[in-house]
């Protein structure tokens, strides 16, 4: 009897100590970090290309911004980049930066992996003065996008509509841009293949046969490498079908007359925090 009693007591003690040990280890184990609703990013690139058009005259640019995303689906953000096209075009004395302010709602309304996105975007170009005869380049757009995920393939279809004149074009309210983008995670070395095609329509531009049209289609093929820790690099080849008018000019010319929508390669390095 005594032997059995000692055994029972020993077993109980071991169980109690084991339980306390488990609790102690659980208490010592660090809790999973909460995902911050605020993210930030900074990018350096050899050429700032937007919708197929160089915004920096084929020169390097530095970019960065932040986003706040609420669990409800509402978000706001700001993104900025060095540019040169506003002053190069003679529209203003100085506008060395593009500042984008946006807000919207993004949620999986259809099904898991299918996020719908609706919002408004303000492109703001701080200037020291608009030159007489030029249209203010500031632009306001609303947009709607449908994102989709199919295993390693992600992508979206997005439509943007201008509520104001578009990037300095006179009487261009109602311009639109259709964006189809797809990405494929190769599963190799953190590399993702990227593809994009877009259609920019500039409203109110009635060109003669001798003039270059401002509406065009752009495309991109590229690769993105994820190094981990929020660091990634990308390389792509981009271009548009912007053509030279019979008069020898382009709708998007550089100060030297070069087509800012020409085919070119771009590389960039991005850090997300």
PDB file of C-alpha atoms in Angstrom:
ATOM      1  CA  UNK A   1       0.000   0.000   0.000  1.00  0.00           C
ATOM      2  CA  UNK A   2       2.696   2.468   0.931  1.00  0.00           C
ATOM      3  CA  UNK A   3       4.530   1.691  -2.253  1.00  0.00           C
ATOM      4  CA  UNK A   4       1.428   2.304  -4.350  1.00  0.00           C
ATOM      5  CA  UNK A   5       0.721   5.501  -2.435  1.00  0.00           C
ATOM      6  CA  UNK A   6       4.231   6.819  -3.063  1.00  0.00           C
ATOM      7  CA  UNK A   7       3.922   5.931  -6.745  1.00  0.00           C
ATOM      8  CA  UNK A   8       0.633   7.763  -7.044  1.00  0.00           C
ATOM      9  CA  UNK A   9       2.041  10.807  -5.278  1.00  0.00           C
ATOM     10  CA  UNK A  10       5.123  10.753  -7.507  1.00  0.00           C
ATOM     11  CA  UNK A  11       2.970  10.497 -10.627  1.00  0.00           C
ATOM     12  CA  UNK A  12       0.829  13.391  -9.479  1.00  0.00           C
ATOM     13  CA  UNK A  13       3.899  15.489  -8.759  1.00  0.00           C
ATOM     14  CA  UNK A  14       5.365  14.744 -12.171  1.00  0.00           C
ATOM     15  CA  UNK A  15       2.072  15.656 -13.854  1.00  0.00           C
ATOM     16  CA  UNK A  16       1.858  18.892 -11.877  1.00  0.00           C
ATOM     17  CA  UNK A  17       5.440  19.850 -12.690  1.00  0.00           C
ATOM     18  CA  UNK A  18       4.900  18.985 -16.346  1.00  0.00           C
ATOM     19  CA  UNK A  19       1.815  21.170 -16.427  1.00  0.00           C
ATOM     20  CA  UNK A  20       3.624  24.061 -14.764  1.00  0.00           C
ATOM     21  CA  UNK A  21       6.532  23.596 -17.163  1.00  0.00           C
ATOM     22  CA  UNK A  22       4.177  23.760 -20.149  1.00  0.00           C
ATOM     23  CA  UNK A  23       2.597  26.937 -18.811  1.00  0.00           C
ATOM     24  CA  UNK A  24       6.024  28.462 -18.181  1.00  0.00           C
ATOM     25  CA  UNK A  25       7.235  27.670 -21.685  1.00  0.00           C
ATOM     26  CA  UNK A  26       3.998  29.058 -23.165  1.00  0.00           C
ATOM     27  CA  UNK A  27       4.474  32.252 -21.180  1.00  0.00           C
ATOM     28  CA  UNK A  28       8.089  32.565 -22.318  1.00  0.00           C
ATOM     29  CA  UNK A  29       7.208  31.932 -25.973  1.00  0.00           C
ATOM     30  CA  UNK A  30       6.978  35.290 -27.821  1.00  0.00           C
ATOM     31  CA  UNK A  31       3.560  36.199 -29.156  1.00  0.00           C
ATOM     32  CA  UNK A  32       3.149  36.437 -32.931  1.00  0.00           C
ATOM     33  CA  UNK A  33       3.735  40.048 -33.989  1.00  0.00           C
ATOM     34  CA  UNK A  34       0.623  41.938 -35.007  1.00  0.00           C
ATOM     35  CA  UNK A  35       0.452  42.980 -38.615  1.00  0.00           C
ATOM     36  CA  UNK A  36       0.763  46.750 -38.804  1.00  0.00           C
ATOM     37  CA  UNK A  37      -1.976  48.574 -40.748  1.00  0.00           C
ATOM     38  CA  UNK A  38       0.689  51.010 -41.967  1.00  0.00           C
ATOM     39  CA  UNK A  39       3.283  50.073 -44.579  1.00  0.00           C
ATOM     40  CA  UNK A  40       5.897  52.217 -46.286  1.00  0.00           C
ATOM     41  CA  UNK A  41       8.074  51.782 -49.354  1.00  0.00           C
ATOM     42  CA  UNK A  42      11.009  53.396 -51.108  1.00  0.00           C
ATOM     43  CA  UNK A  43      12.223  52.701 -54.664  1.00  0.00           C
ATOM     44  CA  UNK A  44      15.120  53.747 -56.848  1.00  0.00           C
ATOM     45  CA  UNK A  45      14.789  53.247 -60.591  1.00  0.00           C
ATOM     46  CA  UNK A  46      16.758  54.078 -63.707  1.00  0.00           C
ATOM     47  CA  UNK A  47      13.657  55.533 -65.394  1.00  0.00           C
ATOM     48  CA  UNK A  48      10.203  56.406 -64.045  1.00  0.00           C
ATOM     49  CA  UNK A  49       7.733  54.904 -66.504  1.00  0.00           C
ATOM     50  CA  UNK A  50       3.992  55.427 -65.964  1.00  0.00           C
ATOM     51  CA  UNK A  51       1.470  54.003 -68.377  1.00  0.00           C
ATOM     52  CA  UNK A  52       4.294  53.443 -70.818  1.00  0.00           C
ATOM     53  CA  UNK A  53       5.468  57.077 -70.824  1.00  0.00           C
ATOM     54  CA  UNK A  54       8.744  58.226 -69.232  1.00  0.00           C
ATOM     55  CA  UNK A  55       8.040  60.815 -66.534  1.00  0.00           C
ATOM     56  CA  UNK A  56      11.722  61.528 -65.904  1.00  0.00           C
ATOM     57  CA  UNK A  57      13.048  61.909 -69.475  1.00  0.00           C
ATOM     58  CA  UNK A  58      14.727  58.467 -69.332  1.00  0.00           C
ATOM     59  CA  UNK A  59      16.695  59.496 -66.236  1.00  0.00           C
ATOM     60  CA  UNK A  60      16.809  57.907 -62.746  1.00  0.00           C
ATOM     61  CA  UNK A  61      14.131  58.675 -60.166  1.00  0.00           C
ATOM     62  CA  UNK A  62      13.612  58.118 -56.460  1.00  0.00           C
ATOM     63  CA  UNK A  63      10.162  57.200 -55.174  1.00  0.00           C
ATOM     64  CA  UNK A  64       8.408  56.418 -51.922  1.00  0.00           C
ATOM     65  CA  UNK A  65       5.156  56.423 -50.039  1.00  0.00           C
ATOM     66  CA  UNK A  66       3.000  54.872 -47.353  1.00  0.00           C
ATOM     67  CA  UNK A  67      -0.356  53.142 -47.016  1.00  0.00           C
ATOM     68  CA  UNK A  68      -2.821  52.717 -44.178  1.00  0.00           C
ATOM     69  CA  UNK A  69      -5.252  49.814 -44.543  1.00  0.00           C
ATOM     70  CA  UNK A  70      -8.069  49.281 -42.031  1.00  0.00           C
ATOM     71  CA  UNK A  71      -9.396  45.780 -41.390  1.00  0.00           C
ATOM     72  CA  UNK A  72     -12.782  46.933 -42.683  1.00  0.00           C
ATOM     73  CA  UNK A  73     -11.300  47.333 -46.168  1.00  0.00           C
ATOM     74  CA  UNK A  74     -10.946  51.114 -46.248  1.00  0.00           C
ATOM     75  CA  UNK A  75      -7.502  52.525 -47.039  1.00  0.00           C
ATOM     76  CA  UNK A  76      -5.640  55.761 -47.706  1.00  0.00           C
ATOM     77  CA  UNK A  77      -2.155  56.412 -49.003  1.00  0.00           C
ATOM     78  CA  UNK A  78       0.396  58.736 -50.485  1.00  0.00           C
ATOM     79  CA  UNK A  79       3.083  58.033 -53.079  1.00  0.00           C
ATOM     80  CA  UNK A  80       5.710  60.398 -54.510  1.00  0.00           C
ATOM     81  CA  UNK A  81       8.327  60.414 -57.263  1.00  0.00           C
ATOM     82  CA  UNK A  82      10.856  62.770 -58.742  1.00  0.00           C
ATOM     83  CA  UNK A  83       9.851  63.798 -62.298  1.00  0.00           C
ATOM     84  CA  UNK A  84      10.811  66.243 -65.035  1.00  0.00           C
ATOM     85  CA  UNK A  85       8.054  66.075 -67.670  1.00  0.00           C
ATOM     86  CA  UNK A  86       6.005  69.061 -66.444  1.00  0.00           C
ATOM     87  CA  UNK A  87       8.880  71.526 -66.660  1.00  0.00           C
ATOM     88  CA  UNK A  88      10.321  69.780 -69.742  1.00  0.00           C
ATOM     89  CA  UNK A  89       6.995  70.323 -71.534  1.00  0.00           C
ATOM     90  CA  UNK A  90       7.085  74.020 -70.683  1.00  0.00           C
ATOM     91  CA  UNK A  91       3.828  73.827 -68.709  1.00  0.00           C
ATOM     92  CA  UNK A  92       5.298  75.243 -65.506  1.00  0.00           C
ATOM     93  CA  UNK A  93       8.422  76.915 -64.229  1.00  0.00           C
ATOM     94  CA  UNK A  94       9.042  74.125 -61.751  1.00  0.00           C
ATOM     95  CA  UNK A  95       7.388  70.805 -60.892  1.00  0.00           C
ATOM     96  CA  UNK A  96      10.161  68.396 -59.864  1.00  0.00           C
ATOM     97  CA  UNK A  97       7.877  66.021 -57.984  1.00  0.00           C
ATOM     98  CA  UNK A  98       4.669  64.064 -58.436  1.00  0.00           C
ATOM     99  CA  UNK A  99       2.557  63.572 -55.306  1.00  0.00           C
ATOM    100  CA  UNK A 100      -0.284  61.043 -55.406  1.00  0.00           C
ATOM    101  CA  UNK A 101      -3.010  60.988 -52.749  1.00  0.00           C
ATOM    102  CA  UNK A 102      -5.577  58.221 -52.795  1.00  0.00           C
ATOM    103  CA  UNK A 103      -8.226  56.469 -50.768  1.00  0.00           C
ATOM    104  CA  UNK A 104     -10.679  53.690 -51.313  1.00  0.00           C
ATOM    105  CA  UNK A 105     -12.226  50.411 -50.273  1.00  0.00           C
ATOM    106  CA  UNK A 106     -10.812  46.958 -51.033  1.00  0.00           C
ATOM    107  CA  UNK A 107     -12.515  43.754 -49.948  1.00  0.00           C
ATOM    108  CA  UNK A 108     -13.148  40.164 -51.076  1.00  0.00           C
ATOM    109  CA  UNK A 109     -16.791  40.740 -52.009  1.00  0.00           C
ATOM    110  CA  UNK A 110     -17.213  37.959 -54.582  1.00  0.00           C
ATOM    111  CA  UNK A 111     -15.238  35.102 -53.072  1.00  0.00           C
ATOM    112  CA  UNK A 112     -11.958  34.330 -51.346  1.00  0.00           C
ATOM    113  CA  UNK A 113      -9.075  35.422 -53.565  1.00  0.00           C
ATOM    114  CA  UNK A 114     -11.240  37.898 -55.508  1.00  0.00           C
ATOM    115  CA  UNK A 115     -10.752  41.361 -54.016  1.00  0.00           C
ATOM    116  CA  UNK A 116     -12.775  44.242 -55.443  1.00  0.00           C
ATOM    117  CA  UNK A 117     -11.218  47.713 -55.212  1.00  0.00           C
ATOM    118  CA  UNK A 118     -12.877  51.131 -55.583  1.00  0.00           C
ATOM    119  CA  UNK A 119     -11.237  54.491 -54.985  1.00  0.00           C
ATOM    120  CA  UNK A 120     -10.206  57.994 -55.973  1.00  0.00           C
ATOM    121  CA  UNK A 121      -6.718  59.230 -56.858  1.00  0.00           C
ATOM    122  CA  UNK A 122      -5.372  62.783 -56.984  1.00  0.00           C
ATOM    123  CA  UNK A 123      -2.171  63.431 -58.948  1.00  0.00           C
ATOM    124  CA  UNK A 124      -0.665  66.662 -57.626  1.00  0.00           C
ATOM    125  CA  UNK A 125       2.296  68.494 -59.167  1.00  0.00           C
ATOM    126  CA  UNK A 126       3.454  71.394 -56.948  1.00  0.00           C
ATOM    127  CA  UNK A 127       4.590  74.191 -59.232  1.00  0.00           C
ATOM    128  CA  UNK A 128       6.042  77.663 -58.866  1.00  0.00           C
ATOM    129  CA  UNK A 129       3.711  78.899 -61.597  1.00  0.00           C
ATOM    130  CA  UNK A 130       1.754  77.659 -64.602  1.00  0.00           C
ATOM    131  CA  UNK A 131       3.007  79.255 -67.808  1.00  0.00           C
ATOM    132  CA  UNK A 132       0.392  81.189 -69.794  1.00  0.00           C
ATOM    133  CA  UNK A 133      -1.418  79.017 -72.312  1.00  0.00           C
ATOM    134  CA  UNK A 134      -0.670  75.784 -70.423  1.00  0.00           C
ATOM    135  CA  UNK A 135      -3.200  73.561 -68.664  1.00  0.00           C
ATOM    136  CA  UNK A 136      -2.657  72.664 -65.014  1.00  0.00           C
ATOM    137  CA  UNK A 137      -1.243  69.100 -64.970  1.00  0.00           C
ATOM    138  CA  UNK A 138      -3.034  68.142 -61.733  1.00  0.00           C
ATOM    139  CA  UNK A 139      -5.427  65.263 -62.424  1.00  0.00           C
ATOM    140  CA  UNK A 140      -8.241  63.573 -60.501  1.00  0.00           C
ATOM    141  CA  UNK A 141      -9.312  60.010 -61.315  1.00  0.00           C
ATOM    142  CA  UNK A 142     -11.756  57.507 -59.895  1.00  0.00           C
ATOM    143  CA  UNK A 143     -11.102  53.808 -60.393  1.00  0.00           C
ATOM    144  CA  UNK A 144     -12.574  50.331 -60.028  1.00  0.00           C
ATOM    145  CA  UNK A 145     -10.554  47.122 -60.100  1.00  0.00           C
ATOM    146  CA  UNK A 146     -11.166  43.410 -59.750  1.00  0.00           C
ATOM    147  CA  UNK A 147      -8.288  41.318 -58.430  1.00  0.00           C
ATOM    148  CA  UNK A 148      -8.086  37.553 -58.797  1.00  0.00           C
ATOM    149  CA  UNK A 149      -5.856  34.766 -57.499  1.00  0.00           C
ATOM    150  CA  UNK A 150      -5.550  31.312 -59.041  1.00  0.00           C
ATOM    151  CA  UNK A 151      -2.786  29.444 -57.225  1.00  0.00           C
ATOM    152  CA  UNK A 152       0.535  30.953 -58.356  1.00  0.00           C
ATOM    153  CA  UNK A 153      -1.225  33.346 -60.755  1.00  0.00           C
ATOM    154  CA  UNK A 154      -2.488  36.739 -59.601  1.00  0.00           C
ATOM    155  CA  UNK A 155      -3.752  39.680 -61.574  1.00  0.00           C
ATOM    156  CA  UNK A 156      -6.301  42.418 -61.938  1.00  0.00           C
ATOM    157  CA  UNK A 157      -8.418  44.370 -64.383  1.00  0.00           C
ATOM    158  CA  UNK A 158      -8.663  48.072 -63.541  1.00  0.00           C
ATOM    159  CA  UNK A 159     -10.544  50.965 -65.112  1.00  0.00           C
ATOM    160  CA  UNK A 160      -9.670  54.595 -64.317  1.00  0.00           C
ATOM    161  CA  UNK A 161     -11.793  57.604 -65.320  1.00  0.00           C
ATOM    162  CA  UNK A 162     -10.670  61.256 -65.191  1.00  0.00           C
ATOM    163  CA  UNK A 163     -12.905  63.789 -63.441  1.00  0.00           C
ATOM    164  CA  UNK A 164     -10.647  66.648 -64.568  1.00  0.00           C
ATOM    165  CA  UNK A 165      -8.334  67.541 -67.420  1.00  0.00           C
ATOM    166  CA  UNK A 166      -5.797  64.743 -67.815  1.00  0.00           C
ATOM    167  CA  UNK A 167      -2.087  65.455 -67.280  1.00  0.00           C
ATOM    168  CA  UNK A 168      -2.208  68.874 -68.929  1.00  0.00           C
ATOM    169  CA  UNK A 169      -4.266  68.030 -72.030  1.00  0.00           C
ATOM    170  CA  UNK A 170      -6.863  70.711 -72.760  1.00  0.00           C
ATOM    171  CA  UNK A 171     -10.564  69.717 -72.593  1.00  0.00           C
ATOM    172  CA  UNK A 172      -9.637  66.143 -71.659  1.00  0.00           C
ATOM    173  CA  UNK A 173     -12.099  65.495 -68.822  1.00  0.00           C
ATOM    174  CA  UNK A 174     -13.528  62.017 -69.296  1.00  0.00           C
ATOM    175  CA  UNK A 175     -10.269  60.403 -70.372  1.00  0.00           C
ATOM    176  CA  UNK A 176      -9.836  56.786 -69.293  1.00  0.00           C
ATOM    177  CA  UNK A 177      -7.253  54.066 -68.787  1.00  0.00           C
ATOM    178  CA  UNK A 178      -7.835  50.307 -68.889  1.00  0.00           C
ATOM    179  CA  UNK A 179      -5.174  48.179 -67.176  1.00  0.00           C
ATOM    180  CA  UNK A 180      -4.831  44.389 -67.425  1.00  0.00           C
ATOM    181  CA  UNK A 181      -1.953  43.014 -65.326  1.00  0.00           C
ATOM    182  CA  UNK A 182      -0.933  39.435 -64.537  1.00  0.00           C
ATOM    183  CA  UNK A 183       1.809  37.903 -62.383  1.00  0.00           C
ATOM    184  CA  UNK A 184       3.038  34.318 -62.165  1.00  0.00           C
ATOM    185  CA  UNK A 185       5.027  33.056 -59.170  1.00  0.00           C
ATOM    186  CA  UNK A 186       7.507  30.671 -60.762  1.00  0.00           C
ATOM    187  CA  UNK A 187       8.425  29.081 -57.430  1.00  0.00           C
ATOM    188  CA  UNK A 188      12.083  29.400 -58.419  1.00  0.00           C
ATOM    189  CA  UNK A 189      14.451  31.636 -56.414  1.00  0.00           C
ATOM    190  CA  UNK A 190      11.609  33.961 -55.453  1.00  0.00           C
ATOM    191  CA  UNK A 191      11.098  35.075 -59.061  1.00  0.00           C
ATOM    192  CA  UNK A 192       7.729  36.260 -60.375  1.00  0.00           C
ATOM    193  CA  UNK A 193       6.987  36.870 -64.051  1.00  0.00           C
ATOM    194  CA  UNK A 194       5.042  40.058 -64.818  1.00  0.00           C
ATOM    195  CA  UNK A 195       2.957  41.040 -67.830  1.00  0.00           C
ATOM    196  CA  UNK A 196       0.792  44.086 -68.498  1.00  0.00           C
ATOM    197  CA  UNK A 197      -1.161  45.785 -71.262  1.00  0.00           C
ATOM    198  CA  UNK A 198      -2.966  49.107 -70.959  1.00  0.00           C
ATOM    199  CA  UNK A 199      -5.048  51.437 -73.109  1.00  0.00           C
ATOM    200  CA  UNK A 200      -4.898  55.196 -72.494  1.00  0.00           C
ATOM    201  CA  UNK A 201      -7.671  57.245 -74.127  1.00  0.00           C
ATOM    202  CA  UNK A 202      -7.319  61.021 -74.037  1.00  0.00           C
ATOM    203  CA  UNK A 203     -10.740  62.633 -74.488  1.00  0.00           C
ATOM    204  CA  UNK A 204     -11.314  65.713 -76.621  1.00  0.00           C
ATOM    205  CA  UNK A 205      -8.181  65.311 -78.727  1.00  0.00           C
ATOM    206  CA  UNK A 206      -9.166  65.707 -82.378  1.00  0.00           C
ATOM    207  CA  UNK A 207      -5.973  65.374 -84.365  1.00  0.00           C
ATOM    208  CA  UNK A 208      -5.540  65.738 -88.082  1.00  0.00           C
ATOM    209  CA  UNK A 209      -3.694  63.124 -90.125  1.00  0.00           C
ATOM    210  CA  UNK A 210      -0.518  65.190 -89.803  1.00  0.00           C
ATOM    211  CA  UNK A 211      -0.511  65.156 -85.999  1.00  0.00           C
ATOM    212  CA  UNK A 212       0.442  62.460 -83.521  1.00  0.00           C
ATOM    213  CA  UNK A 213      -2.456  61.087 -81.475  1.00  0.00           C
ATOM    214  CA  UNK A 214      -2.332  61.273 -77.667  1.00  0.00           C
ATOM    215  CA  UNK A 215      -4.296  58.037 -77.166  1.00  0.00           C
ATOM    216  CA  UNK A 216      -2.238  54.844 -77.219  1.00  0.00           C
ATOM    217  CA  UNK A 217      -1.683  51.290 -75.956  1.00  0.00           C
ATOM    218  CA  UNK A 218       1.242  50.354 -73.698  1.00  0.00           C
ATOM    219  CA  UNK A 219       2.705  47.024 -72.588  1.00  0.00           C
ATOM    220  CA  UNK A 220       5.258  45.519 -70.213  1.00  0.00           C
ATOM    221  CA  UNK A 221       7.056  42.189 -69.783  1.00  0.00           C
ATOM    222  CA  UNK A 222       9.300  41.681 -66.789  1.00  0.00           C
ATOM    223  CA  UNK A 223      10.572  39.738 -63.784  1.00  0.00           C
ATOM    224  CA  UNK A 224      10.541  40.519 -60.067  1.00  0.00           C
ATOM    225  CA  UNK A 225      12.932  38.941 -57.567  1.00  0.00           C
ATOM    226  CA  UNK A 226      11.978  38.761 -53.878  1.00  0.00           C
ATOM    227  CA  UNK A 227      15.055  38.769 -51.643  1.00  0.00           C
ATOM    228  CA  UNK A 228      13.043  38.568 -48.421  1.00  0.00           C
ATOM    229  CA  UNK A 229      12.862  41.104 -45.615  1.00  0.00           C
ATOM    230  CA  UNK A 230      10.809  43.443 -47.786  1.00  0.00           C
ATOM    231  CA  UNK A 231      13.547  43.862 -50.403  1.00  0.00           C
ATOM    232  CA  UNK A 232      12.820  43.175 -54.080  1.00  0.00           C
ATOM    233  CA  UNK A 233      14.247  44.023 -57.488  1.00  0.00           C
ATOM    234  CA  UNK A 234      12.543  44.141 -60.862  1.00  0.00           C
ATOM    235  CA  UNK A 235      13.536  44.375 -64.495  1.00  0.00           C
ATOM    236  CA  UNK A 236      11.188  44.897 -67.421  1.00  0.00           C
ATOM    237  CA  UNK A 237      10.945  45.835 -71.065  1.00  0.00           C
ATOM    238  CA  UNK A 238       8.200  48.343 -71.834  1.00  0.00           C
ATOM    239  CA  UNK A 239       6.826  50.181 -74.832  1.00  0.00           C
ATOM    240  CA  UNK A 240       3.842  51.864 -76.471  1.00  0.00           C
ATOM    241  CA  UNK A 241       2.379  52.267 -79.929  1.00  0.00           C
ATOM    242  CA  UNK A 242       2.731  56.062 -79.783  1.00  0.00           C
ATOM    243  CA  UNK A 243       3.595  57.001 -83.351  1.00  0.00           C
ATOM    244  CA  UNK A 244       5.327  59.946 -84.891  1.00  0.00           C
ATOM    245  CA  UNK A 245       3.037  62.324 -86.743  1.00  0.00           C
ATOM    246  CA  UNK A 246       3.757  63.124 -90.374  1.00  0.00           C
ATOM    247  CA  UNK A 247       4.945  66.502 -89.160  1.00  0.00           C
ATOM    248  CA  UNK A 248       7.767  64.738 -87.310  1.00  0.00           C
ATOM    249  CA  UNK A 249       6.482  65.306 -83.765  1.00  0.00           C
ATOM    250  CA  UNK A 250       5.279  62.977 -81.033  1.00  0.00           C
ATOM    251  CA  UNK A 251       2.355  63.509 -78.670  1.00  0.00           C
ATOM    252  CA  UNK A 252       4.758  62.889 -75.762  1.00  0.00           C
ATOM    253  CA  UNK A 253       8.086  64.478 -76.755  1.00  0.00           C
ATOM    254  CA  UNK A 254      11.201  65.067 -74.677  1.00  0.00           C
ATOM    255  CA  UNK A 255      12.889  68.508 -74.852  1.00  0.00           C
ATOM    256  CA  UNK A 256      15.045  67.119 -77.679  1.00  0.00           C
ATOM    257  CA  UNK A 257      12.062  65.668 -79.554  1.00  0.00           C
ATOM    258  CA  UNK A 258      12.583  62.065 -78.447  1.00  0.00           C
ATOM    259  CA  UNK A 259       9.492  59.902 -78.021  1.00  0.00           C
ATOM    260  CA  UNK A 260       8.884  59.483 -74.263  1.00  0.00           C
ATOM    261  CA  UNK A 261       6.756  56.453 -75.098  1.00  0.00           C
ATOM    262  CA  UNK A 262       9.522  54.573 -76.867  1.00  0.00           C
ATOM    263  CA  UNK A 263      10.528  50.995 -76.114  1.00  0.00           C
ATOM    264  CA  UNK A 264      13.045  50.756 -73.299  1.00  0.00           C
ATOM    265  CA  UNK A 265      14.275  48.652 -70.395  1.00  0.00           C
ATOM    266  CA  UNK A 266      13.788  49.605 -66.762  1.00  0.00           C
ATOM    267  CA  UNK A 267      15.272  48.251 -63.528  1.00  0.00           C
ATOM    268  CA  UNK A 268      14.336  49.148 -59.966  1.00  0.00           C
ATOM    269  CA  UNK A 269      15.060  48.231 -56.358  1.00  0.00           C
ATOM    270  CA  UNK A 270      12.298  48.475 -53.738  1.00  0.00           C
ATOM    271  CA  UNK A 271      12.312  48.208 -49.942  1.00  0.00           C
ATOM    272  CA  UNK A 272       9.014  47.773 -48.110  1.00  0.00           C
ATOM    273  CA  UNK A 273       8.739  48.416 -44.378  1.00  0.00           C
TER     274      UNK A 273
END
